[in-house]
């Protein structure tokens, strides 16, 4: 059975490469969405141990899905400049069945911990987040349809519900609407990146929207999607969130709308990356404002 190579790095162990396999930066964002779901849930708070389990279970399940994504796509990653330096693609980490065992073990551990320390609903949502990214998006949809990232975007929505149901399985309106926000956020976020790297996706045979319809039409879809996203982000205001959330959601939304509009005027790489970064700012402000507003209100 292939083993993890030990010939790189000053210590003989490719720690940075292994951390890169698990896409921990994405995992941190997904974990923040789960903590936001917990913060806006009307149920009782969690104890310190339960909070730790929720945080680690979402982070580890996300990491397992990220590792599977790179494991499954190592050949096509070599065809894209954005992904060609990933450890499996370069061979820095050997591609072999041992990694599937590690990935499955991490997912089972994270789901089991959520089940034992929290409840079955939270564990189910932890599982669904990883499943939708690893299987629904990566395996089933990514190379078949431009709707890949639309349906695959549910991965982030499940994390919100995992956090909310950890406190109260009877989900309230606010966490449900924030799950909707995550669902609507993913397409304009990722399509912006896909415009910037359209040639990469075309070379790899991935039918991202800009590859299928061109940059101009994709930019128009991004703008319309951003308008829907920002409108949806205002819905929690009708169900308990207040001024702090309004300020964060409005500021982030306005920046994202502005950059998305500029992208329709000039659908090039620079504008696409500017829109991509605006999407990250928008989501960050929405999540942090929701946590701050909910905690001060309760």
PDB file of N, CA, C and O in Angstrom, residues 36 38-41 174 240-242 244-245 288-298:
ATOM      1  N   UNK A  36     -21.903  30.456  13.523  1.00  0.00           N
ATOM      2  CA  UNK A  36     -22.934  31.475  13.314  1.00  0.00           C
ATOM      3  C   UNK A  36     -24.311  30.859  13.490  1.00  0.00           C
ATOM      4  O   UNK A  36     -25.197  31.454  14.125  1.00  0.00           O
ATOM      5  N   UNK A  38     -25.080  28.380  15.340  1.00  0.00           N
ATOM      6  CA  UNK A  38     -25.252  28.193  16.777  1.00  0.00           C
ATOM      7  C   UNK A  38     -25.606  29.509  17.456  1.00  0.00           C
ATOM      8  O   UNK A  38     -26.504  29.561  18.301  1.00  0.00           O
ATOM      9  N   UNK A  39     -24.916  30.568  17.093  1.00  0.00           N
ATOM     10  CA  UNK A  39     -25.116  31.863  17.753  1.00  0.00           C
ATOM     11  C   UNK A  39     -26.528  32.410  17.546  1.00  0.00           C
ATOM     12  O   UNK A  39     -27.090  33.032  18.449  1.00  0.00           O
ATOM     13  N   UNK A  40     -27.109  32.171  16.369  1.00  0.00           N
ATOM     14  CA  UNK A  40     -28.433  32.730  16.082  1.00  0.00           C
ATOM     15  C   UNK A  40     -29.555  31.769  16.426  1.00  0.00           C
ATOM     16  O   UNK A  40     -30.729  32.100  16.249  1.00  0.00           O
ATOM     17  N   UNK A  41     -29.220  30.576  16.928  1.00  0.00           N
ATOM     18  CA  UNK A  41     -30.257  29.626  17.309  1.00  0.00           C
ATOM     19  C   UNK A  41     -30.925  30.071  18.602  1.00  0.00           C
ATOM     20  O   UNK A  41     -30.242  30.498  19.546  1.00  0.00           O
ATOM     21  N   UNK A 174     -34.163  32.257  11.549  1.00  0.00           N
ATOM     22  CA  UNK A 174     -32.903  32.940  11.255  1.00  0.00           C
ATOM     23  C   UNK A 174     -31.839  31.979  10.732  1.00  0.00           C
ATOM     24  O   UNK A 174     -31.231  32.244   9.687  1.00  0.00           O
ATOM     25  N   UNK A 240     -35.679  38.839  14.091  1.00  0.00           N
ATOM     26  CA  UNK A 240     -34.967  39.014  15.352  1.00  0.00           C
ATOM     27  C   UNK A 240     -33.615  39.694  15.288  1.00  0.00           C
ATOM     28  O   UNK A 240     -33.186  40.298  16.270  1.00  0.00           O
ATOM     29  N   UNK A 241     -32.899  39.578  14.200  1.00  0.00           N
ATOM     30  CA  UNK A 241     -31.618  40.275  14.125  1.00  0.00           C
ATOM     31  C   UNK A 241     -31.850  41.768  13.922  1.00  0.00           C
ATOM     32  O   UNK A 241     -32.851  42.176  13.328  1.00  0.00           O
ATOM     33  N   UNK A 242     -30.896  42.583  14.413  1.00  0.00           N
ATOM     34  CA  UNK A 242     -31.134  44.012  14.467  1.00  0.00           C
ATOM     35  C   UNK A 242     -30.111  44.870  13.756  1.00  0.00           C
ATOM     36  O   UNK A 242     -29.583  44.513  12.697  1.00  0.00           O
ATOM     37  N   UNK A 244     -26.962  45.867  14.320  1.00  0.00           N
ATOM     38  CA  UNK A 244     -25.589  45.402  14.049  1.00  0.00           C
ATOM     39  C   UNK A 244     -25.561  44.536  12.799  1.00  0.00           C
ATOM     40  O   UNK A 244     -24.708  44.694  11.919  1.00  0.00           O
ATOM     41  N   UNK A 245     -26.518  43.610  12.718  1.00  0.00           N
ATOM     42  CA  UNK A 245     -26.575  42.751  11.535  1.00  0.00           C
ATOM     43  C   UNK A 245     -26.878  43.570  10.292  1.00  0.00           C
ATOM     44  O   UNK A 245     -26.278  43.346   9.220  1.00  0.00           O
ATOM     45  N   UNK A 288     -20.081  37.549  10.864  1.00  0.00           N
ATOM     46  CA  UNK A 288     -19.633  38.192  12.095  1.00  0.00           C
ATOM     47  C   UNK A 288     -20.706  39.127  12.662  1.00  0.00           C
ATOM     48  O   UNK A 288     -20.902  39.190  13.888  1.00  0.00           O
ATOM     49  N   UNK A 289     -21.420  39.819  11.784  1.00  0.00           N
ATOM     50  CA  UNK A 289     -22.484  40.710  12.252  1.00  0.00           C
ATOM     51  C   UNK A 289     -23.632  39.911  12.862  1.00  0.00           C
ATOM     52  O   UNK A 289     -24.235  40.327  13.856  1.00  0.00           O
ATOM     53  N   UNK A 290     -23.934  38.749  12.282  1.00  0.00           N
ATOM     54  CA  UNK A 290     -24.995  37.903  12.839  1.00  0.00           C
ATOM     55  C   UNK A 290     -24.616  37.412  14.233  1.00  0.00           C
ATOM     56  O   UNK A 290     -25.444  37.417  15.157  1.00  0.00           O
ATOM     57  N   UNK A 291     -23.365  36.984  14.401  1.00  0.00           N
ATOM     58  CA  UNK A 291     -22.911  36.506  15.714  1.00  0.00           C
ATOM     59  C   UNK A 291     -22.967  37.641  16.730  1.00  0.00           C
ATOM     60  O   UNK A 291     -23.502  37.481  17.837  1.00  0.00           O
ATOM     61  N   UNK A 292     -22.426  38.807  16.359  1.00  0.00           N
ATOM     62  CA  UNK A 292     -22.397  39.941  17.286  1.00  0.00           C
ATOM     63  C   UNK A 292     -23.807  40.390  17.665  1.00  0.00           C
ATOM     64  O   UNK A 292     -24.117  40.621  18.844  1.00  0.00           O
ATOM     65  N   UNK A 293     -24.694  40.472  16.679  1.00  0.00           N
ATOM     66  CA  UNK A 293     -26.057  40.925  16.936  1.00  0.00           C
ATOM     67  C   UNK A 293     -26.796  39.937  17.825  1.00  0.00           C
ATOM     68  O   UNK A 293     -27.477  40.329  18.790  1.00  0.00           O
ATOM     69  N   UNK A 294     -26.673  38.645  17.499  1.00  0.00           N
ATOM     70  CA  UNK A 294     -27.391  37.631  18.269  1.00  0.00           C
ATOM     71  C   UNK A 294     -26.894  37.566  19.714  1.00  0.00           C
ATOM     72  O   UNK A 294     -27.703  37.435  20.652  1.00  0.00           O
ATOM     73  N   UNK A 295     -25.599  37.671  19.919  1.00  0.00           N
ATOM     74  CA  UNK A 295     -25.056  37.573  21.258  1.00  0.00           C
ATOM     75  C   UNK A 295     -25.433  38.778  22.112  1.00  0.00           C
ATOM     76  O   UNK A 295     -25.726  38.649  23.305  1.00  0.00           O
ATOM     77  N   UNK A 296     -25.448  39.937  21.517  1.00  0.00           N
ATOM     78  CA  UNK A 296     -25.844  41.128  22.277  1.00  0.00           C
ATOM     79  C   UNK A 296     -27.332  41.123  22.580  1.00  0.00           C
ATOM     80  O   UNK A 296     -27.761  41.574  23.639  1.00  0.00           O
ATOM     81  N   UNK A 297     -28.107  40.568  21.643  1.00  0.00           N
ATOM     82  CA  UNK A 297     -29.572  40.525  21.832  1.00  0.00           C
ATOM     83  C   UNK A 297     -29.944  39.530  22.925  1.00  0.00           C
ATOM     84  O   UNK A 297     -30.861  39.773  23.693  1.00  0.00           O
ATOM     85  N   UNK A 298     -29.240  38.396  22.971  1.00  0.00           N
ATOM     86  CA  UNK A 298     -29.586  37.368  23.953  1.00  0.00           C
ATOM     87  C   UNK A 298     -28.813  37.542  25.248  1.00  0.00           C
ATOM     88  O   UNK A 298     -29.084  36.883  26.206  1.00  0.00           O
TER      89      UNK A 298
END
